Coordinates of C-alpha atoms in Angstrom, one line a residue:
M25 CA 39.5 101.2 20.5
T26 CA 39.9 97.5 21.5
L27 CA 37.3 95.0 20.2
N28 CA 36.9 91.9 22.4
T29 CA 35.4 88.5 21.8
P30 CA 31.7 88.6 22.9
A31 CA 31.9 86.0 25.7
S32 CA 33.2 86.5 29.2
Q33 CA 35.6 83.6 28.9
T34 CA 38.9 83.8 26.9
V35 CA 38.9 82.4 23.4
D36 CA 42.3 81.1 22.1
L37 CA 42.7 82.9 18.8
P38 CA 45.0 81.5 16.0
T39 CA 48.2 83.4 15.2
D40 CA 48.5 85.4 12.1
E41 CA 50.5 82.6 10.5
E42 CA 47.8 80.1 11.3
S43 CA 44.7 82.3 10.6
K44 CA 42.5 81.7 7.6
G45 CA 41.4 85.3 7.8
L46 CA 40.2 88.0 10.2
I47 CA 36.5 88.3 10.6
L48 CA 34.5 91.1 12.4
I49 CA 31.1 89.9 13.8
V50 CA 28.6 92.7 14.5
D51 CA 25.6 91.7 16.6
D52 CA 23.8 93.2 19.6
T53 CA 23.0 89.8 21.0
P54 CA 25.9 88.4 23.1
H55 CA 24.7 84.8 22.6
N56 CA 24.9 85.1 18.8
L57 CA 28.3 86.7 19.1
Q58 CA 29.5 83.9 21.3
I59 CA 28.2 81.1 19.0
L60 CA 29.6 82.6 15.8
S61 CA 32.9 83.6 17.5
T62 CA 33.5 80.1 18.9
A63 CA 32.5 78.3 15.6
L64 CA 34.7 80.5 13.4
T65 CA 37.7 80.4 15.8
K66 CA 37.6 76.6 15.8
Q67 CA 37.8 76.8 12.0
G68 CA 41.0 78.7 12.1
Y69 CA 39.7 82.3 11.7
Q70 CA 40.7 85.3 13.8
V71 CA 37.5 86.8 15.2
R72 CA 36.7 90.2 16.6
G73 CA 33.2 91.3 17.9
A74 CA 31.3 94.5 18.0
A75 CA 28.0 95.0 19.9
N76 CA 26.6 97.9 17.9
G77 CA 27.0 99.9 14.7
S78 CA 29.3 102.6 16.0
M79 CA 31.8 100.0 17.4
A80 CA 31.6 98.2 14.1
L81 CA 32.7 101.3 12.1
I82 CA 35.6 102.1 14.4
G83 CA 36.7 98.5 14.5
A84 CA 36.5 98.1 10.7
R85 CA 38.8 101.1 10.2
N86 CA 41.3 100.0 12.9
I87 CA 41.6 96.3 12.2
M88 CA 40.7 96.1 8.5
P89 CA 39.0 92.7 8.6
D90 CA 38.9 90.3 5.7
L91 CA 35.1 89.9 6.1
I92 CA 32.3 91.4 8.2
L93 CA 29.3 89.4 9.5
L94 CA 26.6 92.1 10.1
D95 CA 23.3 91.8 11.9
I96 CA 20.5 94.0 10.5
K97 CA 18.2 94.7 13.5
M98 CA 20.3 96.6 16.0
P99 CA 19.4 99.6 18.2
E100 CA 20.6 103.2 17.3
M101 CA 22.1 102.1 13.9
D102 CA 20.8 99.2 11.9
G103 CA 23.0 97.0 9.7
Y104 CA 21.9 98.7 6.5
T105 CA 23.2 102.0 7.7
V106 CA 26.5 100.4 8.9
C107 CA 27.0 98.8 5.5
E108 CA 26.3 102.1 3.6
R109 CA 28.9 104.0 5.7
L110 CA 31.5 101.3 5.2
K111 CA 31.0 101.4 1.5
S112 CA 31.2 105.2 1.5
E113 CA 34.7 105.2 2.9
A114 CA 37.7 104.4 0.6
L115 CA 39.5 102.6 3.5
T116 CA 36.6 100.1 4.1
Q117 CA 34.6 100.0 0.9
D118 CA 36.2 96.8 -0.4
I119 CA 35.6 94.8 2.8
P120 CA 32.9 92.2 1.9
V121 CA 29.8 92.2 4.2
I122 CA 27.5 89.2 4.8
F123 CA 24.2 90.2 6.4
I124 CA 22.7 87.9 9.2
S125 CA 19.1 88.5 10.1
A126 CA 15.8 86.9 11.2
L127 CA 14.1 89.0 8.4
D128 CA 13.3 86.5 5.5
D129 CA 11.4 88.8 3.2
A130 CA 12.7 89.1 -0.3
L131 CA 12.6 92.9 -0.1
D132 CA 14.9 92.8 3.0
K133 CA 17.3 90.7 1.0
V134 CA 17.1 93.1 -2.0
K135 CA 17.9 96.0 0.3
A136 CA 20.8 94.1 1.8
F137 CA 22.4 93.7 -1.6
T138 CA 21.5 97.2 -2.7
V139 CA 23.5 98.8 0.2
G140 CA 26.6 96.7 -0.7
G141 CA 26.1 93.3 1.0
V142 CA 27.6 90.3 -0.8
D143 CA 25.5 87.7 0.9
Y144 CA 22.5 87.2 3.2
I145 CA 22.0 84.5 5.9
T146 CA 18.6 84.1 7.6
K147 CA 18.2 83.3 11.3
P148 CA 18.0 80.9 12.9
F149 CA 21.2 80.2 11.1
Q150 CA 23.0 76.9 10.5
L151 CA 26.7 77.1 11.5
A152 CA 27.6 74.8 8.5
E153 CA 25.9 77.3 6.2
I154 CA 27.7 80.3 7.7
L155 CA 31.1 78.5 7.5
A156 CA 30.5 77.6 3.9
R157 CA 29.4 81.2 2.9
V158 CA 32.3 82.8 4.9
E159 CA 34.8 80.5 3.1
N160 CA 33.2 81.2 -0.3
Q161 CA 33.5 85.0 0.2
L162 CA 37.0 84.8 1.5
T163 CA 38.0 82.7 -1.5
I164 CA 36.4 85.2 -3.8
G165 CA 38.3 88.0 -2.0
R166 CA 41.6 86.1 -2.3
L167 CA 41.0 85.5 -6.0
Q168 CA 40.2 89.2 -6.6
K169 CA 43.4 90.2 -4.7
K170 CA 45.4 87.8 -6.7
Q171 CA 43.9 89.1 -9.9
R172 CA 44.8 92.7 -9.0
K173 CA 48.4 91.7 -8.2
Q174 CA 48.7 89.9 -11.5
N175 CA 47.3 92.9 -13.4
E176 CA 49.9 95.1 -11.6
R177 CA 52.7 92.8 -12.7
L178 CA 51.4 92.8 -16.2
Q179 CA 51.3 96.6 -16.3
A180 CA 54.9 96.7 -15.0
E181 CA 55.9 94.4 -17.7
V182 CA 54.2 96.6 -20.3
R183 CA 56.1 99.6 -19.0
D184 CA 59.4 97.7 -19.1
R185 CA 58.6 96.8 -22.7
I186 CA 58.1 100.4 -23.7
A187 CA 61.3 101.4 -21.9
A188 CA 63.3 98.6 -23.5
E189 CA 61.8 98.3 -26.9
A190 CA 64.7 96.3 -28.3
Q191 CA 64.3 93.6 -25.7
I192 CA 60.5 93.3 -26.3
Q193 CA 61.0 91.8 -29.7
A194 CA 63.1 89.0 -28.3
L195 CA 60.7 88.4 -25.3
N196 CA 57.5 89.0 -27.2
A197 CA 56.7 85.3 -28.0
D198 CA 57.5 84.3 -24.4
L199 CA 55.4 87.1 -23.0
E200 CA 52.4 86.2 -25.2
Q201 CA 52.6 82.6 -24.0
R202 CA 52.7 83.8 -20.4
V203 CA 49.7 86.1 -20.9
F204 CA 47.8 83.2 -22.5
Q205 CA 48.5 80.9 -19.6
R206 CA 47.6 83.5 -17.1
T207 CA 44.4 84.2 -19.0
E208 CA 43.5 80.6 -19.0
R209 CA 44.0 80.4 -15.3
L210 CA 41.9 83.5 -14.7
N211 CA 39.1 82.2 -16.9
Q212 CA 39.2 79.0 -14.9
E213 CA 39.0 81.0 -11.7
I214 CA 36.2 83.1 -13.0
A215 CA 34.3 79.9 -14.0
E216 CA 34.8 78.5 -10.5
R217 CA 33.5 81.8 -9.1
E218 CA 30.4 81.7 -11.2
K219 CA 29.8 78.1 -10.1
V220 CA 30.1 79.2 -6.5
Q221 CA 27.7 82.0 -7.1
Q222 CA 25.2 79.6 -8.7
Q223 CA 25.5 77.4 -5.6
L224 CA 24.9 80.4 -3.3
K225 CA 21.9 81.3 -5.4
H226 CA 20.6 77.8 -5.1
M227 CA 21.2 77.8 -1.3
A228 CA 19.4 81.1 -1.0
M229 CA 16.3 79.8 -2.8
H230 CA 16.1 76.2 -1.4
D231 CA 15.6 74.6 2.0
P232 CA 19.0 73.2 3.2
L233 CA 17.4 70.1 4.8
T234 CA 15.1 68.8 2.0
D235 CA 16.5 70.8 -0.9
L236 CA 13.0 71.8 -1.8
P237 CA 12.2 75.3 -2.8
N238 CA 12.0 77.6 0.2
R239 CA 9.5 80.3 1.1
T240 CA 11.2 83.0 -1.0
L241 CA 11.3 80.9 -4.2
F242 CA 7.8 79.6 -3.6
L243 CA 6.4 83.1 -3.2
N244 CA 8.2 84.2 -6.4
C245 CA 6.7 81.3 -8.4
L246 CA 3.2 81.9 -6.9
E247 CA 3.4 85.6 -7.9
E248 CA 4.3 84.7 -11.4
T249 CA 1.4 82.2 -11.5
I250 CA -1.0 84.8 -10.3
Q251 CA 0.2 87.3 -13.0
D252 CA -0.1 84.6 -15.7
T253 CA -3.6 83.7 -14.6
Q254 CA -4.7 87.4 -14.7
K255 CA -3.5 87.5 -18.3
Q256 CA -5.2 84.3 -19.3
T257 CA -8.6 84.3 -17.4
D258 CA -9.5 80.8 -18.6
Q259 CA -6.7 79.3 -16.4
S260 CA -7.0 78.5 -12.7
F261 CA -4.8 76.9 -10.0
A262 CA -4.9 75.9 -6.4
L263 CA -2.6 76.3 -3.4
L264 CA -2.3 73.6 -0.6
F265 CA -0.9 74.5 2.8
L266 CA 0.2 71.4 4.8
D267 CA 1.2 71.1 8.4
C268 CA 2.1 67.7 10.0
D269 CA 0.0 66.9 13.1
R270 CA 1.8 66.2 16.4
F271 CA 5.3 66.5 14.8
K272 CA 6.5 68.4 17.9
S273 CA 6.1 65.3 20.0
I274 CA 8.6 63.4 17.7
N275 CA 11.2 66.2 18.1
D276 CA 10.7 66.4 21.8
S277 CA 10.9 62.7 22.4
L278 CA 13.5 61.5 20.0
G279 CA 15.5 64.7 19.2
H280 CA 16.0 67.0 16.3
L281 CA 18.3 64.7 14.4
V282 CA 15.5 62.1 14.1
G283 CA 13.0 64.9 13.5
D284 CA 15.1 66.2 10.5
Q285 CA 15.3 62.7 9.0
F286 CA 11.6 62.4 9.4
L287 CA 11.0 65.7 7.6
V288 CA 13.2 64.5 4.7
A289 CA 11.1 61.3 4.5
I290 CA 7.9 63.3 4.6
A291 CA 9.1 65.6 1.8
K292 CA 9.8 62.6 -0.4
R293 CA 6.4 61.1 0.4
F294 CA 4.7 64.4 -0.6
Q295 CA 6.8 64.6 -3.8
C296 CA 5.6 61.2 -4.9
C297 CA 2.0 62.4 -4.5
V298 CA 2.3 65.7 -6.5
G299 CA 4.7 64.7 -9.2
D300 CA 6.1 67.7 -11.1
Q301 CA 3.9 70.2 -9.3
L302 CA 5.8 72.7 -7.2
L303 CA 6.4 71.5 -3.6
A304 CA 8.1 73.8 -1.1
R305 CA 9.0 73.7 2.6
L306 CA 8.2 76.9 4.3
G307 CA 9.9 76.0 7.6
G308 CA 9.5 73.5 10.4
D309 CA 6.9 71.0 9.4
E310 CA 5.0 73.3 7.1
F311 CA 4.9 72.6 3.3
T312 CA 3.1 74.2 0.4
I313 CA 2.0 72.8 -3.0
L314 CA 1.2 74.9 -6.1
L315 CA -1.2 73.0 -8.3
K316 CA -1.1 74.7 -11.7
N317 CA -3.9 74.2 -14.3
V318 CA -6.4 72.9 -11.8
S319 CA -9.8 73.5 -13.3
N320 CA -12.0 72.9 -10.3
E321 CA -11.9 72.5 -6.5
Q322 CA -12.4 68.7 -6.6
Q323 CA -9.1 68.2 -8.3
A324 CA -7.3 69.9 -5.5
I325 CA -9.3 67.9 -3.0
D326 CA -8.3 64.7 -4.8
I327 CA -4.6 65.6 -4.3
A328 CA -5.2 66.3 -0.6
D329 CA -6.9 62.9 -0.2
A330 CA -4.0 61.2 -2.0
I331 CA -1.6 62.8 0.4
Q332 CA -3.7 61.7 3.4
R333 CA -3.8 58.1 2.0
S334 CA 0.0 58.2 1.5
L335 CA 0.4 59.0 5.2
L336 CA -1.4 55.9 6.3
E337 CA 1.8 54.0 5.6
P338 CA 4.3 54.1 8.4
F339 CA 7.7 55.9 8.3
H340 CA 10.8 54.0 9.3
I341 CA 13.6 56.1 10.7
G342 CA 16.4 53.8 12.1
D343 CA 14.8 51.5 14.5
N344 CA 11.7 53.7 14.9
E345 CA 8.4 53.4 13.2
F346 CA 6.2 56.5 13.0
F347 CA 2.7 57.4 11.8
V348 CA 1.8 61.0 11.0
S349 CA -1.2 62.8 9.6
A350 CA -1.5 66.2 8.1
S351 CA -3.9 69.1 8.3
I352 CA -4.3 70.7 4.8
G353 CA -5.7 74.0 3.8
I354 CA -6.8 74.5 0.2
V355 CA -7.4 77.8 -1.5
M356 CA -8.5 78.3 -5.2
S357 CA -7.2 81.0 -7.4
S358 CA -9.3 84.1 -7.8
P359 CA -9.1 87.5 -9.5
D360 CA -9.3 89.0 -6.0
Y361 CA -5.8 87.8 -5.2
Q362 CA -3.2 90.4 -6.2
Q363 CA -0.3 89.4 -3.9
P364 CA 1.0 85.9 -3.2
T365 CA 1.1 86.5 0.5
E366 CA -2.7 87.0 0.5
M367 CA -3.3 83.6 -1.0
L368 CA -0.8 82.0 1.3
R369 CA -2.4 83.6 4.3
D370 CA -5.8 82.2 3.4
A371 CA -4.4 78.7 2.8
D372 CA -2.8 79.0 6.2
T373 CA -6.1 80.0 7.7
A374 CA -7.9 77.0 6.1
M375 CA -5.1 74.7 7.4
Y376 CA -5.7 75.9 11.0
R377 CA -9.4 75.4 10.6
A378 CA -8.6 71.8 9.6
K379 CA -6.5 71.4 12.8
A380 CA -9.3 72.9 14.9
M381 CA -11.8 70.4 13.4
G382 CA -9.7 67.4 14.6
K383 CA -6.6 67.3 12.3
A384 CA -5.9 64.7 9.6
R385 CA -8.3 66.4 7.2
H386 CA -8.5 69.1 4.6
V387 CA -10.5 72.3 4.6
V388 CA -11.2 74.6 1.6
F389 CA -11.0 78.3 2.4
N390 CA -14.0 80.5 2.2
A391 CA -14.5 84.2 3.0
S392 CA -16.1 83.5 6.3
M393 CA -12.9 82.1 7.6
H394 CA -11.1 85.3 7.0
E395 CA -13.8 87.2 8.8
D396 CA -13.4 84.8 11.7
V397 CA -9.7 85.5 11.8
Q398 CA -10.3 89.2 11.8
S399 CA -12.9 88.8 14.5
S400 CA -10.5 86.8 16.6
L401 CA -7.7 89.4 16.1
Q402 CA -10.1 92.2 17.1
L403 CA -11.2 90.1 20.2
E404 CA -7.5 89.7 21.1
T405 CA -7.0 93.4 20.9
D406 CA -10.1 94.0 23.1
L407 CA -8.9 91.3 25.5
R408 CA -5.5 93.0 25.9
R409 CA -7.2 96.3 26.5
A410 CA -9.6 94.7 29.0
I411 CA -6.7 93.3 31.0
E412 CA -5.1 96.8 31.1
R413 CA -8.4 98.3 32.2
Q414 CA -9.3 95.5 34.6
E415 CA -12.7 94.9 33.0
F416 CA -13.0 91.5 34.7
I417 CA -14.9 90.4 37.8
L418 CA -14.9 87.2 39.7
N419 CA -18.0 85.1 40.4
Y420 CA -18.0 82.4 43.1
Q421 CA -19.7 79.1 43.0
P422 CA -20.2 77.3 46.3
I423 CA -18.8 73.8 46.9
V424 CA -21.0 72.0 49.4
A425 CA -21.0 68.9 51.4
L426 CA -23.6 66.6 49.8
D427 CA -24.8 65.1 53.1
T428 CA -25.3 68.4 55.0
G429 CA -25.6 71.2 52.4
M430 CA -22.8 73.0 54.3
I431 CA -20.7 75.4 52.1
T432 CA -17.1 74.2 52.4
G433 CA -15.5 76.5 49.8
F434 CA -15.9 78.4 46.6
E435 CA -14.5 78.1 43.1
A436 CA -13.5 81.5 41.6
L437 CA -14.7 81.9 38.0
V438 CA -13.6 84.9 35.9
R439 CA -16.2 87.0 34.0
W440 CA -15.6 89.7 31.4
I441 CA -18.0 92.6 31.2
S442 CA -16.8 94.8 28.3
P443 CA -18.2 98.4 28.0
E444 CA -18.3 97.9 24.2
L445 CA -19.2 94.1 23.9
G446 CA -21.1 93.6 27.1
F447 CA -20.9 90.1 28.6
V448 CA -18.3 88.0 26.8
S449 CA -18.6 84.2 27.3
P450 CA -15.6 82.6 29.1
G451 CA -15.8 79.9 26.4
K452 CA -14.9 82.5 23.9
F453 CA -12.2 84.5 25.6
I454 CA -10.4 81.9 27.8
P455 CA -9.2 79.8 24.8
L456 CA -8.0 83.0 23.1
A457 CA -6.2 84.0 26.3
E458 CA -4.5 80.6 26.3
D459 CA -3.5 80.8 22.6
T460 CA -2.1 84.3 23.0
G461 CA -0.4 84.0 26.4
L462 CA -2.7 86.6 27.9
I463 CA -3.8 83.9 30.3
I464 CA -0.6 84.6 32.3
P465 CA -1.5 88.2 33.4
L466 CA -5.2 87.3 33.6
G467 CA -4.6 84.2 35.7
E468 CA -2.4 86.1 38.0
W469 CA -5.1 88.7 38.5
V470 CA -7.7 86.0 39.2
L471 CA -5.5 84.3 41.8
R472 CA -4.8 87.6 43.6
E473 CA -8.4 88.8 43.6
A474 CA -9.7 85.4 44.8
C475 CA -7.2 85.2 47.6
R476 CA -8.0 88.8 48.6
Q477 CA -11.7 88.2 48.7
L478 CA -11.5 85.1 50.9
N479 CA -9.2 86.9 53.3
E480 CA -11.7 89.8 53.4
W481 CA -14.5 87.4 54.3
Q482 CA -12.4 86.0 57.0
S483 CA -11.2 89.3 58.3
N484 CA -14.7 90.7 58.5
N485 CA -15.9 87.6 60.3
V486 CA -18.4 86.8 57.5
T487 CA -17.5 83.2 58.0
D488 CA -16.3 81.3 61.1
I489 CA -15.4 78.0 59.4
P490 CA -12.3 77.3 57.4
L491 CA -13.5 77.8 53.8
T492 CA -11.2 77.1 50.8
M493 CA -10.9 79.1 47.6
S494 CA -10.4 77.0 44.4
V495 CA -8.6 78.7 41.5
N496 CA -7.9 77.2 38.2
L497 CA -4.3 77.1 36.8
S498 CA -4.0 76.9 33.0
V499 CA -1.4 74.8 31.2
K500 CA 0.6 77.9 30.4
Q501 CA 0.5 79.2 33.9
F502 CA 1.6 75.8 35.2
S503 CA 4.6 75.9 32.9
Q504 CA 5.8 79.4 34.0
P505 CA 9.3 79.2 35.6
N506 CA 8.3 81.8 38.3
L507 CA 5.0 80.2 39.2
I508 CA 6.0 79.3 42.8
E509 CA 7.4 82.8 43.4
T510 CA 4.2 84.4 42.0
I511 CA 2.0 82.3 44.3
D512 CA 4.2 83.1 47.3
Q513 CA 4.0 86.8 46.5
I514 CA 0.2 86.8 46.1
L515 CA -0.4 84.9 49.4
A516 CA 2.0 87.3 51.2
E517 CA 0.2 90.4 49.7
T518 CA -3.3 89.1 50.5
Q519 CA -2.3 87.6 53.8
L520 CA -4.4 84.5 53.0
P521 CA -3.3 81.3 54.9
N522 CA -1.8 78.8 52.5
Q523 CA -4.1 76.0 53.5
C524 CA -7.1 78.0 52.4
L525 CA -6.0 78.0 48.8
K526 CA -6.9 75.1 46.5
L527 CA -5.3 75.1 43.0
E528 CA -7.2 73.2 40.3
I529 CA -4.9 71.7 37.6
T530 CA -5.9 69.7 34.5
E531 CA -4.4 66.3 33.8
S532 CA -2.9 67.6 30.6
A533 CA -1.0 70.3 32.5
I534 CA 0.6 67.7 34.7
M535 CA 1.4 65.2 32.0
E536 CA 2.9 67.6 29.4
N537 CA 6.1 67.6 31.5
S538 CA 5.6 65.2 34.4
D539 CA 9.1 65.6 35.8
S540 CA 9.0 69.3 36.3
A541 CA 5.3 69.0 37.3
A542 CA 6.3 66.7 40.2
K543 CA 8.8 69.2 41.5
I544 CA 6.2 72.1 41.3
L545 CA 3.5 70.0 43.0
D546 CA 5.9 69.0 45.8
Q547 CA 6.8 72.6 46.4
L548 CA 3.1 73.5 46.6
R549 CA 2.4 70.6 49.0
D550 CA 5.3 71.8 51.2
R551 CA 3.5 75.1 51.4
Q552 CA 0.3 73.3 52.5
I553 CA -1.5 74.5 49.4
H554 CA -4.3 72.0 48.4
L555 CA -4.1 70.5 44.9
S556 CA -7.1 69.3 42.9
I557 CA -7.2 67.5 39.5
D558 CA -9.9 69.2 37.4
D559 CA -12.1 67.3 35.0
F560 CA -10.8 64.0 36.1
G561 CA -11.6 61.1 33.8
T562 CA -11.5 63.1 30.5
G563 CA -7.7 63.2 30.0
Y564 CA -4.9 60.8 30.7
S565 CA -6.5 59.3 33.8
S566 CA -3.3 57.4 34.5
L567 CA -3.0 55.8 37.9
S568 CA 0.8 56.1 37.7
Y569 CA 0.7 59.9 37.9
L570 CA -1.7 59.8 40.8
H571 CA 0.8 57.7 42.8
R572 CA 3.6 60.1 41.9
F573 CA 2.0 63.4 42.7
P574 CA 0.7 64.9 46.0
V575 CA -3.0 65.4 44.9
N576 CA -5.7 66.2 47.6
T577 CA -8.8 66.2 45.5
L578 CA -10.3 64.6 42.3
K579 CA -13.1 66.6 40.5
V580 CA -15.5 64.4 38.6
D581 CA -16.2 66.0 35.2
R582 CA -19.7 67.3 34.6
S583 CA -19.9 65.1 31.4
F584 CA -20.2 62.1 33.7
V585 CA -22.5 63.7 36.3
C586 CA -25.1 65.0 33.7
R587 CA -25.5 61.4 32.4
L588 CA -26.0 59.7 35.7
D589 CA -29.7 59.4 35.1
A590 CA -29.3 57.9 31.6
A591 CA -26.7 55.2 31.6
D592 CA -25.3 52.6 34.1
D593 CA -21.9 53.0 32.5
N594 CA -21.5 56.5 33.8
V595 CA -22.5 55.3 37.3
A596 CA -19.7 52.7 37.1
I597 CA -17.2 55.3 36.0
V598 CA -18.1 57.7 38.9
Q599 CA -18.0 54.8 41.3
A600 CA -14.5 53.9 40.1
I601 CA -13.3 57.4 40.5
V602 CA -14.7 57.7 44.0
T603 CA -13.3 54.3 45.0
L604 CA -9.9 55.3 43.6
A605 CA -9.9 58.6 45.5
Q606 CA -10.9 57.0 48.8
T607 CA -8.2 54.3 48.4
M608 CA -5.6 57.0 47.9
G609 CA -6.9 59.3 50.7
M610 CA -8.3 62.0 48.4
D611 CA -11.5 64.0 48.5
V612 CA -14.0 63.9 45.6
V613 CA -15.9 66.8 44.2
A614 CA -18.6 66.3 41.5
E615 CA -19.1 69.2 39.1
G616 CA -22.3 70.2 37.3
I617 CA -25.0 68.8 39.6
E618 CA -28.4 69.9 38.4
T619 CA -31.0 67.5 39.8
T620 CA -31.7 66.0 43.2
E621 CA -31.5 62.5 41.6
Q622 CA -27.9 63.2 40.6
Q623 CA -27.2 64.4 44.1
R624 CA -28.7 61.3 45.6
Q625 CA -26.8 59.0 43.4
L626 CA -23.5 60.8 44.0
E627 CA -24.1 60.6 47.8
N628 CA -24.9 56.9 47.6
L629 CA -21.7 56.4 45.6
G630 CA -19.7 57.9 48.4
C631 CA -19.0 61.3 46.8
E632 CA -18.5 63.8 49.6
Y633 CA -18.7 67.2 47.8
G634 CA -20.4 68.8 44.8
Q635 CA -21.2 72.0 43.0
G636 CA -23.7 72.9 40.4
Y637 CA -26.9 74.8 39.5
L638 CA -28.9 72.6 41.9
F639 CA -27.3 74.3 44.8
C640 CA -26.3 77.7 43.4
K641 CA -25.2 79.4 40.2
P642 CA -21.9 81.4 40.3
V643 CA -22.6 84.6 42.2
N644 CA -20.8 87.9 42.7
A645 CA -18.9 88.6 45.9
E646 CA -21.7 90.6 47.5
T647 CA -24.3 87.8 47.0
A648 CA -21.8 85.2 48.3
S649 CA -21.3 87.3 51.4
E650 CA -25.0 87.5 52.1
M651 CA -25.3 83.7 51.5
L652 CA -22.6 83.0 54.1
A653 CA -24.3 85.3 56.6
N654 CA -28.0 84.5 56.1
K655 CA -28.0 80.8 55.5
N656 CA -25.4 79.9 58.1
H657 CA -23.3 78.3 55.4
K658 CA -26.0 75.9 54.3
L659 CA -27.7 75.7 50.9
F660 CA -30.3 73.0 51.8

C-alpha cells in the first residue's frame, strides 16, 4: 500500500540523510493533513498521511514511522482503537503516538494516555506547539534508542569479561570508570527528560498565550475546592465568569496578532485585581476567577466592581488605544453543586444574562436563570420541530397610500401556531431563531410562501394593480453566501415577477459587512428587486451608506410615529427622513400608524405610504383576498 501526502499538489520531501524523522499523520480531514504535512516537511521531517484508521495500521506496519500524529474522531475506526491495535502488535508497539483532537475534556485525555498515547494536543492546534511536542517525543525516542544500544554494548562487555576472566582484572578499573561516566551521562539525560515532561505537563495545563491556568486545570482546582467545602461546611467561595464585550470587533478590524496582545494585557489587568486568587483563561476572551474563602455575595460583587473600574483605563497596544468592558457572571458556592461543570455552567448563564442586560455589568446567578435557559432550550427544540412540521402561517399587513387609502402592497409577517403551545409571539421565537441559525430555513419558507401567495392573487385576478410583497431578511440570511441563488430559485419556482418583490433589510445587516453588502444589493437591483431599509433612524443612519447602496424605500420606525403627537422633536426627525428620501429619489413608508392625527401629520410631512392598526391589522391570506376584492383596494 502507498501512502501519499494529503494535498493534491506535490510536496518536496527531504532525503533520508536530511530527514529529522519519519512522521505518519492520521486525520480524516484533508485540510488538517495538508496543514500538518506542510509545516512538518518545512521543518525537515519526512511525512506520510493516512485518511482513516485502516490505512494508518497498514501504513505503520509498512513504513515504521518514528512518530504518529493521530486524530481521535474518525469514521469507522476512532483514534483510540487505532492506538490500541498499534500497541497490541510487537512490530508497532514502540512507535510513539500523539493524539490530536477537538475534545478537551480531561476524561478524553486520560483515555488517550490509557490506550498508549504519549501526548495529547487540543484543536484548534497551534503549529508551534505541535512542532515542539513532536521534537520532544522524537528526542525522547532517540534517547531511549541510544540507551538500549548502550545497554547492549555493556552486556557484550560483561560476556567478554566472563569469557576472558584473566583480562577482566586488568581492565576492571578502566571499565568501572567507563560505566561511571556513562551512568553520569544517562542520569543527565534522564534529568533532561524529566524537565521536558514537566514542561509538557505545564503546557497541558496552561494557556499558551497568557500562561494562565487553562480550562482543565481550572476545573480540577474547582473540583478540589467543592470537595473541601463539603468537608468544612463553614467555608464558602465564589466563581466569576468574565467575557470581554465587543472583543470580536478588535480581532476583525486589527487582526488576531493585535487581538492576542490585547488578551495578554487584559489578563495582566485582571491579575492585578484578584491578586493570588485563581485566574484562568477558558479560551477566546473568556476568563474565570475562583474566589476562595468568600463569606458573602457582596465580597464577590466588590471584586467584580473592581474589575469593571480597572477597565475604565485604556489599553495601549502599539499605536492603538482601546477601551473594553466585561460582562461578569457570579455564582456562590452551594451544597447543591457536586460537579465543577455545574457551577461553571451557572456562572456562564449569569454572564450571558449580564450581556443581555446591556453589557459592562455583573449579574449574580439565581435558580430562575437556569429555568429560563431550560425553557429556552425546550423552545428551541419545539421551534426545530415546528419548522419540520410547517406549523407556521403568514399574515399580511396592507401598505397603503396615505392620500388615497389605496392598497399598494403587503408586508408578510410570520406567525407560529403550535399544537402544544398555541400562539407563540414572534418577539419570542424570532430572536431565538436568529441565535440558533434556524432563521435560515424559516426565512426561506417565509420568502417562498409570500411569493407564492402574491402570484396566486395575480393569477386568480384578485388584483388588477401591481402590488408588491415586502419580506424581511434577517442579518444571518443576508450573510448567507447562497442568498442570491436562493432568491432566484424561489422566484423561478413561484413564477412571481422580480419587480413585485420588496426585500426589507435592517441597517445593521448592511453595515456589518458593507463591502459584501454592496455587491449583494447591486445584484438584487440588477434583478429589479426592490430594496427597503427597515426601521430607519434607529441604527447607523449613516448618509454615506445610503449614497453607496441602491435603496428604493426608507421605512420610518414606529418608535418615531407613535410619538408624533407628543413631541416636536419626533416631527423634526420624521421630516428629516422624508426630506432625505425625497432628495435621493426614494419612497417613504411609515410603520405603526394608529391614529388619524398621525396619518394627517405624516401626509403633511410628505410621507407617501404607511401601515398600521389604523388601517388594518395583519390578516390571513383569505381575509386579505376578500379585502382586495370587496374594497376595490381601498381601506378608507
